Coordinates of C-alpha atoms in Angstrom, one line a residue:
M284 CA 137.9 103.7 105.1
Q285 CA 137.4 99.7 106.5
A286 CA 140.9 98.9 104.5
E287 CA 142.4 101.8 107.4
I288 CA 141.3 100.2 109.9
M289 CA 142.2 96.7 109.7
R290 CA 145.8 98.2 108.7
L291 CA 145.7 100.8 111.8
K292 CA 144.0 98.0 113.9
K293 CA 147.7 95.4 113.1
E294 CA 149.7 98.2 113.5
K295 CA 148.8 99.5 117.0
G296 CA 147.4 96.1 118.4
V297 CA 143.5 97.0 119.1
C298 CA 141.2 94.5 119.2
I299 CA 137.7 95.5 118.1
L300 CA 134.7 94.4 119.2
A301 CA 131.2 94.5 117.9
H302 CA 127.7 93.7 119.6
A303 CA 125.7 92.2 117.5
Y304 CA 123.1 95.8 117.6
Q305 CA 126.2 97.4 115.5
S306 CA 125.7 97.8 111.2
H307 CA 127.5 95.6 109.7
D308 CA 129.8 97.4 107.9
I309 CA 130.9 97.8 111.9
W310 CA 130.8 93.7 111.5
E311 CA 133.1 93.4 109.4
V312 CA 136.7 95.5 110.6
A313 CA 135.7 93.4 113.9
D314 CA 138.0 90.2 115.5
Y315 CA 135.2 89.3 117.8
I316 CA 130.6 89.7 117.3
G317 CA 128.0 88.8 119.7
D318 CA 127.0 89.8 123.3
S319 CA 128.2 91.9 125.6
F320 CA 129.6 89.0 128.1
G321 CA 131.3 87.2 125.8
L322 CA 132.8 90.3 124.2
S323 CA 134.0 91.5 126.9
Q324 CA 135.8 87.1 128.0
K325 CA 137.4 87.7 124.6
A326 CA 138.7 91.0 125.0
A327 CA 140.7 88.7 127.9
Q328 CA 141.8 87.0 126.3
A329 CA 143.2 88.3 123.7
D330 CA 146.8 89.4 122.8
A331 CA 146.0 93.1 121.8
S332 CA 146.7 96.0 124.6
T333 CA 144.2 97.7 123.4
I334 CA 140.4 97.0 122.8
L335 CA 137.6 99.1 121.3
M336 CA 134.5 98.8 122.4
C337 CA 131.6 99.0 119.3
G338 CA 128.8 99.2 122.0
V339 CA 127.8 100.8 124.8
R340 CA 129.1 102.2 128.4
F341 CA 128.2 99.3 130.6
M342 CA 130.1 96.8 128.6
A343 CA 133.5 98.8 127.6
E344 CA 132.8 99.0 131.9
T345 CA 132.1 95.1 131.8
V346 CA 135.6 94.6 129.4
K347 CA 137.7 97.1 131.6
I348 CA 136.8 94.9 134.9
L349 CA 137.8 91.8 133.1
A350 CA 140.7 93.2 131.3
P351 CA 141.8 95.9 134.1
H352 CA 145.4 95.5 132.5
K353 CA 144.1 96.9 129.2
R354 CA 143.8 100.2 127.9
V355 CA 140.0 100.0 126.8
I356 CA 138.5 102.3 124.4
L357 CA 134.5 103.3 124.1
S358 CA 134.2 103.6 120.5
N359 CA 131.2 106.7 120.7
S360 CA 130.9 108.5 124.0
V361 CA 127.8 109.6 124.4
A362 CA 126.5 106.2 123.9
G363 CA 124.9 104.5 127.2
C364 CA 122.3 102.5 128.3
P365 CA 119.1 103.5 129.9
M366 CA 118.8 100.4 131.3
A367 CA 121.6 100.3 132.5
E368 CA 121.2 103.5 134.4
Q369 CA 117.7 102.7 135.1
I370 CA 118.8 102.7 139.1
T371 CA 121.8 104.1 141.3
P372 CA 123.2 102.0 144.4
E373 CA 121.9 104.4 146.8
Q374 CA 118.6 102.5 145.5
V375 CA 120.0 98.9 145.8
R376 CA 121.0 99.6 149.4
K377 CA 117.8 100.6 150.5
L378 CA 115.7 97.4 148.5
K379 CA 118.7 94.9 150.3
A380 CA 117.5 97.0 153.7
E381 CA 114.1 96.8 153.3
N382 CA 114.7 92.8 152.1
K383 CA 116.9 90.7 154.5
G384 CA 117.7 87.8 153.1
Y385 CA 117.2 88.3 149.1
K386 CA 120.3 87.7 147.3
V387 CA 120.4 90.9 144.3
V388 CA 120.8 89.3 140.4
A389 CA 122.0 92.2 138.7
Y390 CA 121.3 91.3 134.7
I391 CA 124.7 91.9 132.9
N392 CA 123.6 95.1 131.7
T393 CA 124.6 97.3 134.3
T394 CA 127.0 100.3 135.1
A395 CA 129.7 99.4 137.6
D396 CA 128.6 101.4 139.7
L397 CA 125.5 98.8 140.6
K398 CA 127.7 96.0 140.3
T399 CA 129.4 97.1 143.6
E400 CA 125.7 96.2 145.7
C401 CA 124.7 93.4 143.9
D402 CA 125.3 89.7 144.6
V403 CA 125.7 87.7 141.2
C404 CA 125.2 89.1 137.7
V405 CA 123.7 86.9 134.7
T406 CA 123.6 87.3 130.9
S407 CA 119.9 86.7 129.3
S408 CA 121.7 83.0 128.0
S409 CA 122.8 82.4 131.5
A410 CA 120.1 83.8 133.6
V411 CA 117.5 80.9 134.4
K412 CA 121.0 78.4 135.3
V413 CA 122.2 80.6 137.5
I414 CA 119.8 81.6 139.2
K415 CA 118.7 77.8 139.9
A416 CA 122.0 77.6 141.4
V417 CA 121.7 81.0 143.8
D418 CA 121.5 79.9 147.3
S419 CA 118.3 81.2 148.2
D420 CA 115.2 81.5 147.4
K421 CA 114.5 84.6 148.0
I422 CA 115.2 86.9 144.9
I423 CA 115.6 90.9 144.1
F424 CA 116.5 90.7 140.4
I425 CA 117.4 94.1 138.6
P426 CA 116.9 96.0 136.1
D427 CA 114.3 94.3 134.1
C428 CA 111.3 93.2 135.0
N429 CA 110.7 91.5 131.8
L430 CA 113.6 89.6 131.8
G431 CA 113.1 88.6 135.7
S432 CA 109.7 87.9 134.7
W433 CA 110.2 85.1 132.2
V434 CA 113.0 84.1 133.9
K435 CA 110.7 83.7 137.1
T436 CA 108.2 81.6 134.8
Q437 CA 111.4 78.9 134.1
V438 CA 111.9 79.1 138.3
P439 CA 108.8 79.0 139.7
D440 CA 110.0 78.4 143.0
K441 CA 111.6 81.3 144.0
D442 CA 110.3 84.7 145.1
F443 CA 110.8 87.6 142.2
K444 CA 110.8 90.9 143.6
F445 CA 111.6 93.6 140.6
I446 CA 111.5 97.1 139.4
A447 CA 109.9 99.0 137.1
G448 CA 112.9 98.7 134.9
G449 CA 113.5 97.5 131.4
C450 CA 115.2 98.4 127.9
P451 CA 113.1 101.0 126.3
T452 CA 114.2 100.1 122.6
H453 CA 112.3 96.0 123.5
L454 CA 109.2 97.9 125.4
R455 CA 108.5 99.2 122.0
M456 CA 107.5 96.1 120.6
T457 CA 103.4 95.0 121.3
V458 CA 101.0 92.2 121.4
G459 CA 99.7 94.2 118.2
D460 CA 103.3 94.3 115.8
V461 CA 102.6 90.4 116.7
H462 CA 99.7 89.5 115.8
E463 CA 100.2 91.8 112.2
A464 CA 103.7 90.8 111.8
R465 CA 101.6 86.9 112.0
R466 CA 98.8 87.9 109.1
N467 CA 101.7 89.0 107.0
H468 CA 104.1 86.4 107.5
P469 CA 101.9 83.0 108.5
Q470 CA 104.8 80.7 107.8
A471 CA 107.7 82.3 110.2
A472 CA 108.6 81.1 113.5
F473 CA 108.5 84.6 115.9
L474 CA 111.8 84.5 117.6
V475 CA 112.1 87.0 120.3
H476 CA 114.7 88.7 123.2
P477 CA 113.5 87.6 127.1
E478 CA 113.4 92.0 127.3
C479 CA 109.9 92.2 125.8
R480 CA 107.5 92.4 127.6
P481 CA 105.7 89.4 129.2
E482 CA 102.8 89.1 126.5
V483 CA 104.6 89.6 123.8
T484 CA 107.5 86.9 125.0
A485 CA 104.3 84.7 125.9
L486 CA 103.6 84.4 122.1
A487 CA 106.7 83.3 121.3
D488 CA 107.7 79.8 118.9
Y489 CA 111.6 80.9 120.6
V490 CA 112.9 82.9 123.5
G491 CA 116.5 83.4 123.8
S492 CA 119.2 86.4 123.9
T493 CA 120.6 88.1 120.9
T494 CA 123.2 84.9 120.3
E495 CA 120.9 82.5 121.2
I496 CA 118.0 83.8 118.1
M497 CA 120.5 84.3 115.7
K498 CA 121.9 80.6 116.6
F499 CA 118.4 79.5 116.5
A500 CA 117.5 81.0 113.0
A501 CA 120.4 78.9 111.2
T502 CA 119.9 75.4 112.6
D503 CA 116.2 75.3 112.4
T504 CA 115.3 72.9 109.7
A505 CA 111.7 73.7 110.4
H506 CA 111.0 76.9 108.5
S507 CA 112.6 79.2 106.1
E508 CA 111.2 82.0 107.4
F509 CA 111.4 83.8 110.7
I510 CA 110.2 87.4 112.5
I511 CA 112.4 88.5 114.6
G512 CA 111.5 90.2 118.4
T513 CA 114.7 92.5 119.4
E514 CA 116.8 95.0 118.1
N515 CA 116.3 95.2 113.8
S516 CA 119.9 95.4 113.2
I517 CA 120.2 91.9 113.9
V518 CA 117.3 91.4 111.0
Q519 CA 119.8 93.0 108.4
H520 CA 123.0 90.3 109.8
L521 CA 121.0 87.6 109.7
Q522 CA 119.8 87.8 105.7
L523 CA 123.4 88.8 104.6
Q524 CA 124.2 85.4 106.3
M525 CA 121.4 83.1 105.4
P526 CA 120.4 84.7 101.8
N527 CA 117.9 82.1 101.6
R528 CA 116.2 82.7 104.1
R529 CA 113.9 85.1 105.1
F530 CA 114.2 87.4 108.2
F531 CA 111.2 90.0 108.9
P532 CA 111.8 92.5 112.0
L533 CA 108.6 91.9 114.5
S534 CA 108.4 95.7 114.4
K535 CA 109.7 98.6 112.4
N536 CA 110.2 101.0 116.0
C537 CA 112.8 98.6 117.9
V538 CA 116.0 100.5 116.8
C539 CA 118.4 100.9 119.7
I540 CA 119.7 104.7 119.5
N541 CA 122.4 104.7 121.0
M542 CA 123.9 101.7 119.5
K543 CA 123.4 103.4 116.5
A544 CA 125.7 106.3 117.9
T545 CA 128.4 104.4 116.7
T546 CA 129.4 105.2 113.0
L547 CA 132.4 103.4 111.2
G548 CA 133.7 106.8 111.5
D549 CA 134.3 106.7 115.1
V550 CA 135.7 103.6 114.4
L551 CA 138.7 104.9 112.5
E552 CA 138.9 108.3 114.3
C553 CA 139.4 105.6 118.0
V554 CA 142.2 103.3 115.8
R555 CA 144.0 106.2 114.3
G556 CA 144.0 107.2 118.0
I557 CA 141.6 110.8 118.2
G558 CA 138.4 109.5 118.9
G559 CA 136.3 108.2 121.5
E560 CA 136.7 107.9 125.5
E561 CA 139.1 105.8 127.5
I562 CA 137.4 103.7 130.4
T563 CA 138.9 104.0 133.4
M564 CA 138.1 102.6 137.0
D565 CA 138.9 102.9 140.5
E566 CA 141.0 99.4 141.3
Q567 CA 138.1 98.7 144.3
M568 CA 135.4 99.5 142.9
R569 CA 136.9 97.4 139.9
L570 CA 137.1 94.3 142.1
K571 CA 133.9 94.7 144.0
A572 CA 131.9 95.0 140.6
K573 CA 134.1 91.7 139.7
H574 CA 132.7 89.5 142.0
C575 CA 129.3 89.6 140.5
I576 CA 130.7 88.3 137.4
D577 CA 133.0 85.7 139.3
E578 CA 130.1 84.6 140.7
M579 CA 128.3 83.8 137.7
L580 CA 131.1 82.3 136.5
R581 CA 130.8 80.1 139.5
L582 CA 127.4 79.1 139.1
G583 CA 126.6 78.9 136.0

């Protein structure tokens, strides 16, 4: 299957993007692997006329926003992101009307519709830098209150308002999980994603995006064992990349069912031209959604 995917993607000019939470068999046929926004930038720069996103819907939408002239395919049409769908544009408009003078900062994990109502976008790795640079001390941060709370600890001089949103996968991890993992692996460093609950993040040795966690694990010289507080596929990827080190999941429950919806069979059908869903977007909406991404790039 992998050999046929490799043959067809070259024959048809398809660039395959795989989010870090995809399974390793999909990683092995991808042209680029990484976090959602980094993948979108790679897609915009790629020579291929067709982009296949092995991830979730908002990621494919972001690719289309940045590369409107390319054909963008979502590998599995049911792969969504609950966090991206937790708030509507109407709710954002109401928040703005009730909180005059506040800038709306949207996590990249939001729909294209939602981005049209926001002032600036952020990724988990850029959020602190961008929010420090925003020309307002009043921030409405959507949709993830956990990431927002972590950013607030880094930018205490600004006033934040949050909604009750967040990643249901990362929310499954608890303080009890941390204590148990540390008992079982006392020599391991604990690396965690800021989408986790604040009380979990507070116990970490390192907090960062998925890409930053993987980089830390590869370069840290003080430890050879690591407890990974993000989607469990990262444990396997790291173990395969670094067999001389040991990696342990913080919780067996940290599995994203939306990321796991995509299979190698889906990828094969997509490059054959009989699978996936093409992402289309009204040009006016695309430009409105792109504004908050452009602001993110301008600020940091």
